[in-house]
Amino acid sequence: MPTKQLTLNLISDITSRINSTEDLETLLSEIMGITRDVLDTEGSSLLLYDKEKDVLVFNTTSGLKEESLSQLTVPRGKGIAGMVLETLQPEIVNDAENDPRIFKDIDKKVGYHTRNLLCVPMIAQNEVQGVLEAVNTLDGRSFNQTDIKILKYLSNLAAIAVRNRILIDQLNSRANELNCLYQISQALSNIQNSEEFMDLAVKTISDILHVDRVALNFEKLEQKGLPRSKSKGFSDVFQDDEVQAALYTDKADWMYKGFKVILANSPQGMSLTQKGIFQHSLIVLPILKNKQWLGSLTVSDKNTRTKFDEMDIKILRTLSNQVGEAYTTLQVKIQSERLKNIDRDMQTAAMIQKHSLPIIPKNYSLLEFDTYYQASREIGGDFYDMVIHGKDEVSVMIADVSGKGTPAALFMELSKTILQQEVAKTTSTKEALTRANEIIQDKSGFLMFVTAMLVRINMTKKEITYSSAGHNMQLMYRKKSHKIQHLSGKGQPMGISNCEFSEHVVPYQPGDLIVLYTDGVTEAMNAKEELFSDERLESAVLTHINDSPEIIRKSILQKVGEFIGDAEPHDDITLFIIRLN
């Protein structure tokens, strides 16, 4: 039967058939059928060009052994098809049996005998789409130049249609992928609860991919309390060690590839199907964070009972990345909420601690007072206190607990309560510290200690009695000599062990001044890591020595602030200033 004439009606019919096809596979089959009909051949084949691998792929054949040829590849320059890819020129072979250019491996693999063939390139927009072949004329005639013209015409139509269809499919694929990403992003973005996150993630993936079974498994969790795994459709056997080993022992081989597909007829697949894990095909994808394994997404058995294709894999990889990002974001969100709660608790604790310090009057009898306390963190370990023994006698104290933060604050409250009680019971500063030390050792068990300076002021005798529990030396300004005297004594911090405390009696005159402070003042550090020092403290005091305790306190704090500049305070700052009149 001769080659059909390309009449206007036939051209119109061919164009209509090609352009009305909506998917690539059907389009390729339609082109094959048209080629075979027009050139009156036994079969035809269309090999698409895989640019990445630089090979031709038998995607579709007509009239040949389709299943055997499907997905076979032909290298560039190999056989007639490879030569056409290389030269982009048509080739006719009318004696395939004796032509050395024939790639006979293809015939051997599929059990087919090629007598003659015609092959032309498929080019659209200067891009190679593949090659089109007509194989074995039905009437035994040889291919000629007229056949080349007809097949080139068909290949040009086919190339344009294939290119357009591939572009459309890519756009649809991307649109579908973006839609899936948008759906899961919308579904997960407002989730606050981790359990709800896992439930919704599994359900959304199941709905989008139309699969029966989905499992999310996270192995490295940075936050306690977050769920480790969630699944839908999988039985409890899925979590068995043997199943987990089958899925993940070789993860180093495919983790960076991005997925692992297991088919039911593979050795590994048969083992898993026997356990009821899946029936047709299963895919495992890594969930990574900074290229580190965080967990996995496992999906099996599409509702259509077909294998997972390239589009499914692309969507699943997008989803696994999205789930990983969303889960990490949720971890950060949960941690942020916890930190906010902690911050609120710390602010409340700081307020409670501030109000737990006594309100010291500006004046009591012949004495003037001013106090200041600022923790380096939200809560600290310094404290001051005053115990009134009568209208002419009071005790004042300042203390510094070891450590910072919550432990120091709790130990501070314990120490303050004990010390206050013991000071009220005795007239001796030494006995008060001795007894307080014994109780703190007995009750604390915190492996913490507290330094303290205790001063008892007798306004009738015009004398002070003081004892120190390992506290830094304190200042006493003598108005008569206009000099500063240092107050210090024998004794170690309370809470370590039993020890002896010395007791000192010092007379005073009206106008003298006592400055009690913690080492956060003198050890305040600037950006150069220099200390404020005792000398600078004494200078700040002497600058306003004739002013009220409040002005002296402000002078000290101003000098400390100017000294440290923008440096962060590393210790609590506490002052208790007493003017003796």
C-alpha positions as CSV (number, residue, x, y, z in Angstrom):
1,M,0.0,0.0,0.0
2,P,1.6,3.3,-1.0
3,T,2.2,6.2,1.4
4,K,-0.8,8.4,1.9
5,Q,-0.9,11.7,0.1
6,L,-0.8,14.7,2.5
7,T,-4.0,16.2,1.4
8,L,-5.5,19.3,3.0
9,N,-8.1,17.2,4.7
10,L,-5.5,14.8,6.0
11,I,-3.3,17.6,7.3
12,S,-6.3,19.2,9.0
13,D,-7.2,15.8,10.5
14,I,-3.7,15.2,11.8
15,T,-3.4,18.7,13.3
16,S,-6.7,18.3,15.0
17,R,-5.9,14.9,16.5
18,I,-2.5,16.1,17.8
19,N,-3.8,19.4,19.3
20,S,-6.9,17.9,20.9
21,T,-4.8,15.5,23.1
22,E,-4.6,16.6,26.8
23,D,-1.8,14.5,28.3
24,L,1.7,13.7,27.1
25,E,1.3,9.9,27.1
26,T,-1.8,10.0,24.9
27,L,-0.2,12.6,22.7
28,L,2.8,10.4,22.0
29,S,0.6,7.4,21.3
30,E,-1.5,9.5,18.9
31,I,1.7,10.7,17.0
32,M,2.8,7.0,16.8
33,G,-0.5,6.0,15.3
34,I,-0.5,8.8,12.8
35,T,3.0,8.0,11.7
36,R,2.2,4.4,11.2
37,D,-1.0,5.1,9.3
38,V,0.4,7.8,7.0
39,L,3.6,5.9,6.1
40,D,1.9,2.5,6.1
41,T,4.4,0.8,8.4
42,E,4.4,-2.1,10.7
43,G,5.4,0.1,13.6
44,S,6.7,3.4,14.8
45,S,8.6,4.7,17.8
46,L,9.2,8.1,19.4
47,L,12.3,8.5,21.5
48,L,12.3,11.6,23.7
49,Y,15.6,13.3,24.5
50,D,16.8,13.3,28.1
51,K,19.0,16.4,28.2
52,E,20.4,15.7,31.6
53,K,21.6,12.2,30.7
54,D,22.2,13.0,27.0
55,V,20.3,9.9,25.8
56,L,17.2,9.0,23.9
57,V,14.4,7.2,25.8
58,F,11.8,4.9,24.2
59,N,8.8,6.5,25.9
60,T,6.3,5.3,23.3
61,T,6.1,2.8,20.5
62,S,3.3,1.7,18.2
63,G,3.0,-1.7,16.6
64,L,6.2,-2.9,18.2
65,K,6.7,-4.7,21.5
66,E,5.7,-1.8,23.6
67,E,6.4,-3.2,27.1
68,S,9.9,-4.5,26.1
69,L,10.9,-1.2,24.5
70,S,9.5,1.0,27.2
71,Q,12.2,3.1,29.0
72,L,15.1,1.6,27.0
73,T,17.7,4.2,26.3
74,V,19.9,4.9,23.2
75,P,23.2,6.8,23.7
76,R,24.1,9.8,21.5
77,G,25.8,8.5,18.3
78,K,24.8,4.9,18.9
79,G,22.6,3.3,16.2
80,I,20.5,5.2,13.7
81,A,18.5,7.1,16.3
82,G,21.7,8.1,18.1
83,M,23.2,9.2,14.8
84,V,20.2,11.4,14.0
85,L,20.5,12.9,17.5
86,E,24.1,13.6,16.8
87,T,23.8,15.0,13.3
88,L,20.1,16.3,13.4
89,Q,19.8,14.9,9.8
90,P,17.3,12.2,8.6
91,E,18.5,8.7,8.0
92,I,17.1,5.9,5.7
93,V,18.0,2.3,6.2
94,N,16.5,-0.1,3.7
95,D,18.7,-3.1,4.4
96,A,18.8,-3.2,8.2
97,E,20.1,-6.8,8.2
98,N,23.4,-5.8,6.6
99,D,23.7,-2.2,7.8
100,P,26.4,-1.9,10.5
101,R,24.8,1.3,11.8
102,I,21.8,-0.5,13.2
103,F,21.8,-0.8,17.0
104,K,21.0,-4.6,16.9
105,D,21.0,-4.8,20.8
106,I,17.5,-3.2,20.7
107,D,16.1,-6.0,18.4
108,K,17.8,-8.7,20.6
109,K,16.3,-7.3,23.8
110,V,12.7,-7.1,22.4
111,G,12.8,-10.0,20.0
112,Y,12.0,-7.9,17.0
113,H,13.3,-8.0,13.5
114,T,13.9,-4.6,11.8
115,R,14.0,-4.8,8.0
116,N,14.0,-1.1,7.2
117,L,13.5,2.2,9.0
118,L,13.3,5.9,8.6
119,C,14.4,8.3,11.3
120,V,14.2,12.1,11.6
121,P,14.9,14.5,14.4
122,M,12.2,16.3,16.3
123,I,13.1,20.0,16.7
124,A,11.1,22.9,18.1
125,Q,12.3,26.4,18.9
126,N,15.9,25.2,18.1
127,E,15.6,22.6,20.9
128,V,15.9,18.9,20.3
129,Q,12.8,17.1,21.6
130,G,13.8,13.6,20.4
131,V,13.6,11.5,17.2
132,L,10.7,9.9,15.3
133,E,11.0,6.6,13.6
134,A,8.9,4.6,11.1
135,V,9.8,0.9,11.0
136,N,9.2,-1.8,8.4
137,T,7.0,-0.9,5.5
138,L,4.0,-3.2,5.2
139,D,4.3,-3.7,1.4
140,G,8.1,-4.3,1.6
141,R,8.9,-1.1,-0.4
142,S,12.0,1.0,0.4
143,F,11.8,4.3,2.1
144,N,12.5,7.3,-0.1
145,Q,12.8,11.1,-0.1
146,T,9.1,11.6,-0.2
147,D,8.8,9.5,3.0
148,I,11.4,11.7,4.6
149,K,9.4,14.9,3.7
150,I,6.2,13.4,5.1
151,L,8.0,12.2,8.3
152,K,9.8,15.5,8.8
153,Y,6.4,17.3,8.5
154,L,4.9,14.9,11.1
155,S,8.0,15.3,13.3
156,N,7.7,19.1,13.2
157,L,4.1,18.9,14.3
158,A,5.0,16.4,16.9
159,A,8.0,18.4,18.2
160,I,5.9,21.5,18.7
161,A,3.1,19.5,20.3
162,V,5.4,17.6,22.6
163,R,7.3,20.7,23.7
164,N,4.1,22.6,24.4
165,R,2.6,19.6,26.3
166,I,5.8,19.2,28.4
167,L,5.7,22.9,29.2
168,I,2.0,22.7,30.1
169,D,2.6,19.6,32.2
170,Q,5.5,21.3,34.0
171,L,3.4,24.3,34.7
172,N,0.5,22.1,35.9
173,S,3.0,20.1,38.0
174,R,4.4,23.3,39.5
175,A,1.0,24.7,40.1
176,N,-0.1,21.5,41.8
177,E,3.0,21.5,43.9
178,L,2.5,25.1,44.9
179,N,-1.1,24.4,45.7
180,C,-0.1,21.4,47.9
181,L,2.5,23.6,49.6
182,Y,0.0,26.3,50.1
183,Q,-2.6,23.9,51.6
184,I,-0.2,22.4,54.1
185,S,1.3,25.8,54.9
186,Q,-2.1,27.3,55.6
187,A,-3.1,24.2,57.6
188,L,0.0,24.2,59.7
189,S,0.9,27.9,60.1
190,N,-1.6,28.7,62.9
191,I,-1.1,25.5,64.9
192,Q,-0.1,26.2,68.4
193,N,-0.3,22.7,69.9
194,S,2.3,20.1,68.9
195,E,-0.1,17.2,69.1
196,E,-2.6,19.0,66.9
197,F,0.3,19.8,64.5
198,M,1.1,16.1,64.0
199,D,-2.6,15.1,63.5
200,L,-3.1,17.8,60.9
201,A,0.1,17.2,59.1
202,V,-0.7,13.5,58.6
203,K,-4.3,14.2,57.6
204,T,-3.3,16.9,55.1
205,I,-0.6,14.7,53.4
206,S,-3.1,11.8,53.2
207,D,-5.7,14.1,51.6
208,I,-3.3,15.8,49.1
209,L,-1.6,12.6,47.9
210,H,-4.7,10.4,48.1
211,V,-2.9,7.7,50.1
212,D,-4.1,5.1,52.6
213,R,-1.1,5.3,55.0
214,V,1.0,8.1,56.3
215,A,3.6,8.2,59.1
216,L,5.6,11.1,60.6
217,N,8.6,10.1,62.7
218,F,10.9,12.5,64.5
219,E,14.0,11.2,66.2
220,K,16.0,14.2,67.3
221,L,13.8,16.6,69.3
222,E,15.2,19.7,70.9
223,Q,12.2,20.3,73.1
224,K,10.8,17.9,75.6
225,G,7.1,17.2,75.5
226,L,6.8,17.2,71.7
227,P,5.4,14.0,70.1
228,R,7.9,11.7,68.5
229,S,5.6,10.1,65.9
230,K,2.2,10.0,64.4
231,S,0.7,7.8,61.8
232,K,-2.5,7.1,59.9
233,G,-3.4,3.7,58.4
234,F,-0.2,1.9,59.6
235,S,-0.7,-0.8,62.3
236,D,1.4,-1.0,65.5
237,V,3.7,-3.4,63.7
238,F,5.1,-0.3,61.9
239,Q,7.0,0.7,65.0
240,D,8.6,-2.7,65.5
241,D,12.4,-2.7,65.5
242,E,12.6,-5.1,62.5
243,V,10.4,-2.9,60.4
244,Q,12.2,0.3,61.4
245,A,15.5,-1.4,60.6
246,A,14.3,-2.4,57.1
247,L,13.2,1.2,56.5
248,Y,16.1,3.2,57.9
249,T,19.3,1.1,58.2
250,D,20.4,2.1,54.7
251,K,19.3,5.7,55.1
252,A,22.9,7.0,54.5
253,D,22.6,5.7,50.9
254,W,19.5,7.6,50.1
255,M,19.1,10.4,52.6
256,Y,20.7,13.1,50.4
257,K,19.0,11.7,47.3
258,G,15.8,12.7,49.0
259,F,13.7,9.5,49.0
260,K,13.6,5.7,48.9
261,V,10.9,3.8,47.0
262,I,10.1,0.2,48.0
263,L,7.9,-1.9,45.6
264,A,5.9,-4.9,46.7
265,N,7.7,-7.3,44.4
266,S,11.2,-6.4,45.7
267,P,12.9,-8.6,48.3
268,Q,12.5,-5.9,51.0
269,G,9.0,-5.1,49.8
270,M,7.9,-8.7,50.1
271,S,9.1,-8.9,53.7
272,L,7.2,-5.7,54.6
273,T,4.0,-6.6,52.8
274,Q,4.0,-9.9,54.7
275,K,3.9,-7.8,57.9
276,G,1.0,-5.8,56.5
277,I,3.0,-2.6,56.2
278,F,1.9,-1.9,52.6
279,Q,0.4,-3.6,49.6
280,H,1.6,-1.9,46.4
281,S,4.4,0.6,46.9
282,L,5.9,2.6,49.7
283,I,8.1,5.7,49.8
284,V,10.2,7.0,52.6
285,L,11.5,10.6,52.6
286,P,14.0,12.2,55.1
287,I,13.1,15.3,57.1
288,L,16.3,17.2,57.5
289,K,17.4,20.2,59.4
290,N,20.7,21.8,58.4
291,K,21.5,18.5,56.5
292,Q,21.0,16.6,59.7
293,W,18.5,13.8,60.0
294,L,15.5,15.0,62.1
295,G,13.0,12.4,61.1
296,S,11.1,10.9,58.2
297,L,7.9,10.9,56.3
298,T,6.6,7.5,55.2
299,V,3.7,7.1,52.7
300,S,2.3,4.0,51.1
301,D,-0.5,2.7,48.9
302,K,-2.1,5.3,46.6
303,N,-5.9,5.1,46.4
304,T,-5.4,4.4,42.7
305,R,-3.2,1.4,43.5
306,T,-0.5,2.8,41.1
307,K,3.1,3.3,41.7
308,F,4.4,6.7,43.0
309,D,5.5,8.7,40.0
310,E,7.9,11.6,39.6
311,M,5.2,14.1,40.3
312,D,4.2,12.3,43.6
313,I,7.8,12.3,44.6
314,K,8.3,15.9,43.9
315,I,5.2,16.9,45.9
316,L,6.2,14.6,48.8
317,R,9.7,16.1,48.9
318,T,8.2,19.5,49.0
319,L,5.8,18.4,51.8
320,S,8.6,16.8,53.8
321,N,10.6,20.0,53.7
322,Q,7.5,22.0,54.6
323,V,6.7,19.7,57.5
324,G,10.3,19.9,58.7
325,E,10.2,23.7,58.6
326,A,6.8,23.9,60.2
327,Y,7.8,21.4,63.0
328,T,11.0,23.4,63.6
329,T,9.1,26.6,63.7
330,L,6.6,25.0,66.2
331,Q,9.5,23.9,68.4
332,V,10.8,27.5,68.4
333,K,7.3,28.8,69.0
334,I,6.8,26.4,72.0
335,Q,10.2,27.3,73.4
336,S,9.4,31.0,72.9
337,E,6.1,30.5,74.8
338,R,8.0,28.7,77.6
339,L,10.5,31.5,77.8
340,K,7.8,34.1,77.9
341,N,6.2,32.2,80.7
342,I,9.5,32.0,82.5
343,D,10.1,35.6,81.9
344,R,6.6,36.5,83.3
345,D,7.4,34.3,86.3
346,M,10.8,35.9,86.8
347,Q,9.2,39.4,86.6
348,T,6.7,38.3,89.2
349,A,9.4,36.9,91.3
350,A,11.4,40.1,90.9
351,M,8.4,42.1,92.0
352,I,7.9,39.8,95.0
353,Q,11.5,40.0,95.9
354,K,11.5,43.8,95.7
355,H,8.5,44.0,98.0
356,S,10.1,41.5,100.3
357,L,12.8,44.0,101.1
358,P,11.8,46.3,104.1
359,I,10.8,49.8,103.5
360,I,13.4,51.8,105.3
361,P,12.3,55.2,106.6
362,K,14.3,58.2,105.6
363,N,14.7,59.1,109.3
364,Y,14.4,57.3,112.6
365,S,15.2,59.2,115.8
366,L,18.6,60.8,115.3
367,L,19.5,58.7,112.2
368,E,19.0,59.3,108.5
369,F,18.8,56.5,106.0
370,D,18.9,55.7,102.3
371,T,18.9,52.4,100.5
372,Y,19.2,51.0,97.0
373,Y,19.0,47.6,95.4
374,Q,19.4,46.5,91.8
375,A,19.7,42.9,90.7
376,S,22.0,42.1,87.7
377,R,19.3,39.7,86.5
378,E,15.6,39.6,87.0
379,I,16.1,38.5,90.6
380,G,19.2,38.5,92.7
381,G,20.9,37.5,95.9
382,D,21.7,40.7,97.8
383,F,19.5,42.1,100.6
384,Y,19.5,44.7,103.4
385,D,17.3,44.9,106.5
386,M,16.8,46.8,109.7
387,V,15.7,45.7,113.1
388,I,14.4,48.2,115.6
389,H,15.2,47.4,119.3
390,G,13.9,50.6,120.8
391,K,13.7,54.3,120.2
392,D,17.4,54.7,120.7
393,E,18.8,51.4,119.3
394,V,18.6,49.7,115.8
395,S,20.5,47.1,113.9
396,V,21.2,47.5,110.2
397,M,22.6,44.8,107.9
398,I,23.6,44.1,104.4
399,A,24.3,40.7,102.8
400,D,25.3,39.0,99.6
401,V,24.3,35.5,98.7
402,S,26.7,33.4,96.4
403,G,25.4,32.7,92.9
404,K,22.8,34.4,90.8
405,G,19.2,33.9,89.7
406,T,16.5,31.9,91.3
407,P,18.6,29.7,93.6
408,A,20.3,32.8,95.0
409,A,16.9,34.6,95.4
410,L,15.4,31.6,97.4
411,F,18.6,31.3,99.5
412,M,18.5,35.0,100.1
413,E,14.9,34.9,101.5
414,L,15.9,32.0,103.8
415,S,19.0,33.8,105.0
416,K,17.2,37.1,105.5
417,T,14.4,35.5,107.6
418,I,16.9,33.6,109.8
419,L,19.2,36.6,110.3
420,Q,16.4,38.9,111.1
421,Q,15.0,36.5,113.8
422,E,18.4,36.0,115.4
423,V,19.3,39.7,115.5
424,A,16.0,40.4,117.3
425,K,16.8,37.8,120.0
426,T,20.2,39.1,121.2
427,T,22.2,42.3,121.9
428,S,25.4,40.7,120.5
429,T,26.2,41.0,116.8
430,K,28.6,38.1,117.2
431,E,26.0,35.8,118.8
432,A,23.4,36.7,116.2
433,L,25.7,35.7,113.3
434,T,26.9,32.5,115.1
435,R,23.4,31.3,115.7
436,A,22.2,32.3,112.2
437,N,25.2,30.4,110.7
438,E,24.2,27.3,112.5
439,I,20.6,27.4,111.4
440,I,21.5,28.2,107.8
441,Q,23.8,25.2,107.7
442,D,21.2,23.0,109.2
443,K,18.3,24.1,106.9
444,S,19.7,25.1,103.6
445,G,21.6,22.1,102.1
446,F,22.0,24.2,99.0
447,L,25.8,24.2,99.0
448,M,25.5,28.0,99.0
449,F,26.7,30.7,101.4
450,V,26.0,34.3,102.3
451,T,28.3,37.1,103.4
452,A,26.9,39.8,105.8
453,M,27.8,42.9,107.7
454,L,25.7,43.5,110.9
455,V,25.9,46.9,112.6
456,R,24.0,47.7,115.9
457,I,23.7,51.4,116.5
458,N,23.2,52.7,120.1
459,M,22.2,56.4,119.9
460,T,22.3,56.9,123.6
461,K,25.9,55.6,124.0
462,K,26.9,57.1,120.6
463,E,28.6,53.8,119.6
464,I,28.2,51.1,117.0
465,T,28.8,47.4,117.5
466,Y,29.5,45.4,114.4
467,S,30.4,41.9,113.2
468,S,31.2,40.6,109.7
469,A,30.5,37.2,108.1
470,G,33.1,37.2,105.4
471,H,31.7,40.4,103.9
472,N,33.8,43.0,102.1
473,M,35.1,45.9,104.2
474,Q,32.6,48.7,104.7
475,L,33.1,52.5,105.0
476,M,32.7,54.8,108.0
477,Y,33.3,58.5,107.5
478,R,34.7,60.4,110.5
479,K,33.5,64.0,110.3
480,K,36.1,65.3,112.8
481,S,39.1,64.0,110.9
482,H,37.4,64.1,107.5
483,K,38.7,60.6,106.9
484,I,37.2,57.3,106.0
485,Q,37.7,54.3,108.3
486,H,37.2,50.7,107.0
487,L,35.0,48.3,109.0
488,S,36.0,44.7,108.8
489,G,36.1,41.7,111.1
490,K,37.0,38.1,111.6
491,G,34.4,35.6,110.3
492,Q,33.7,33.4,107.2
493,P,30.5,33.4,105.1
494,M,27.5,31.8,106.7
495,G,26.4,28.4,105.4
496,I,29.9,26.8,105.0
497,S,30.9,25.6,108.5
498,N,30.9,26.6,112.2
499,C,33.3,29.4,112.9
500,E,34.0,32.3,115.3
501,F,32.9,35.8,114.5
502,S,34.7,38.8,116.0
503,E,32.7,41.7,117.5
504,H,33.9,45.4,117.4
505,V,32.7,48.5,119.3
506,V,33.4,51.8,117.7
507,P,32.2,55.2,119.1
508,Y,30.9,57.8,116.8
509,Q,30.2,61.5,116.7
510,P,27.2,63.4,115.2
511,G,27.8,63.9,111.4
512,D,29.7,60.6,111.0
513,L,28.4,58.4,108.1
514,I,28.3,54.6,107.5
515,V,28.2,53.2,103.9
516,L,27.2,49.6,103.7
517,Y,27.5,48.0,100.3
518,T,28.0,44.8,98.4
519,D,30.9,44.0,96.1
520,G,28.7,44.6,93.1
521,V,29.5,48.3,93.6
522,T,33.3,48.2,93.9
523,E,33.7,45.3,91.4
524,A,31.4,46.9,88.7
525,M,33.3,46.4,85.5
526,N,33.6,48.5,82.4
527,A,34.2,47.4,78.8
528,K,37.9,47.2,79.4
529,E,37.2,44.8,82.3
530,E,38.5,47.4,84.8
531,L,36.9,47.5,88.3
532,F,35.2,50.5,89.8
533,S,37.3,50.0,93.0
534,D,37.2,51.1,96.6
535,E,39.1,54.3,95.8
536,R,36.4,55.5,93.3
537,L,33.7,54.6,95.8
538,E,35.4,56.6,98.6
539,S,35.8,59.5,96.1
540,A,32.1,59.5,95.2
541,V,31.2,59.5,98.9
542,L,33.6,62.4,99.8
543,T,32.3,64.5,96.9
544,H,28.9,64.9,98.7
545,I,29.9,64.0,102.2
546,N,28.0,66.9,103.8
547,D,24.8,66.1,101.8
548,S,22.0,63.8,102.7
549,P,22.3,60.0,102.4
550,E,20.0,60.1,99.4
551,I,22.3,62.6,97.5
552,I,25.4,60.5,98.4
553,R,23.6,57.4,97.1
554,K,22.8,59.1,93.8
555,S,26.4,60.3,93.6
556,I,27.7,56.8,93.9
557,L,25.3,55.4,91.4
558,Q,26.1,58.2,88.9
559,K,29.8,57.5,89.2
560,V,29.3,53.7,88.8
561,G,27.1,54.3,85.7
562,E,29.5,56.6,84.1
563,F,32.3,54.2,84.8
564,I,30.7,51.0,83.3
565,G,29.1,52.8,80.4
566,D,27.3,50.3,78.1
567,A,28.8,47.2,79.8
568,E,26.3,44.8,81.2
569,P,26.2,44.6,85.0
570,H,27.6,41.3,86.2
571,D,26.6,41.5,89.9
572,D,23.8,42.9,92.1
573,I,24.4,46.4,93.4
574,T,23.1,47.2,97.0
575,L,23.7,50.2,99.2
576,F,22.6,51.1,102.8
577,I,23.7,54.6,103.9
578,I,23.3,55.8,107.5
579,R,24.0,59.3,108.7
580,L,24.8,59.3,112.5
581,N,23.5,62.4,114.2
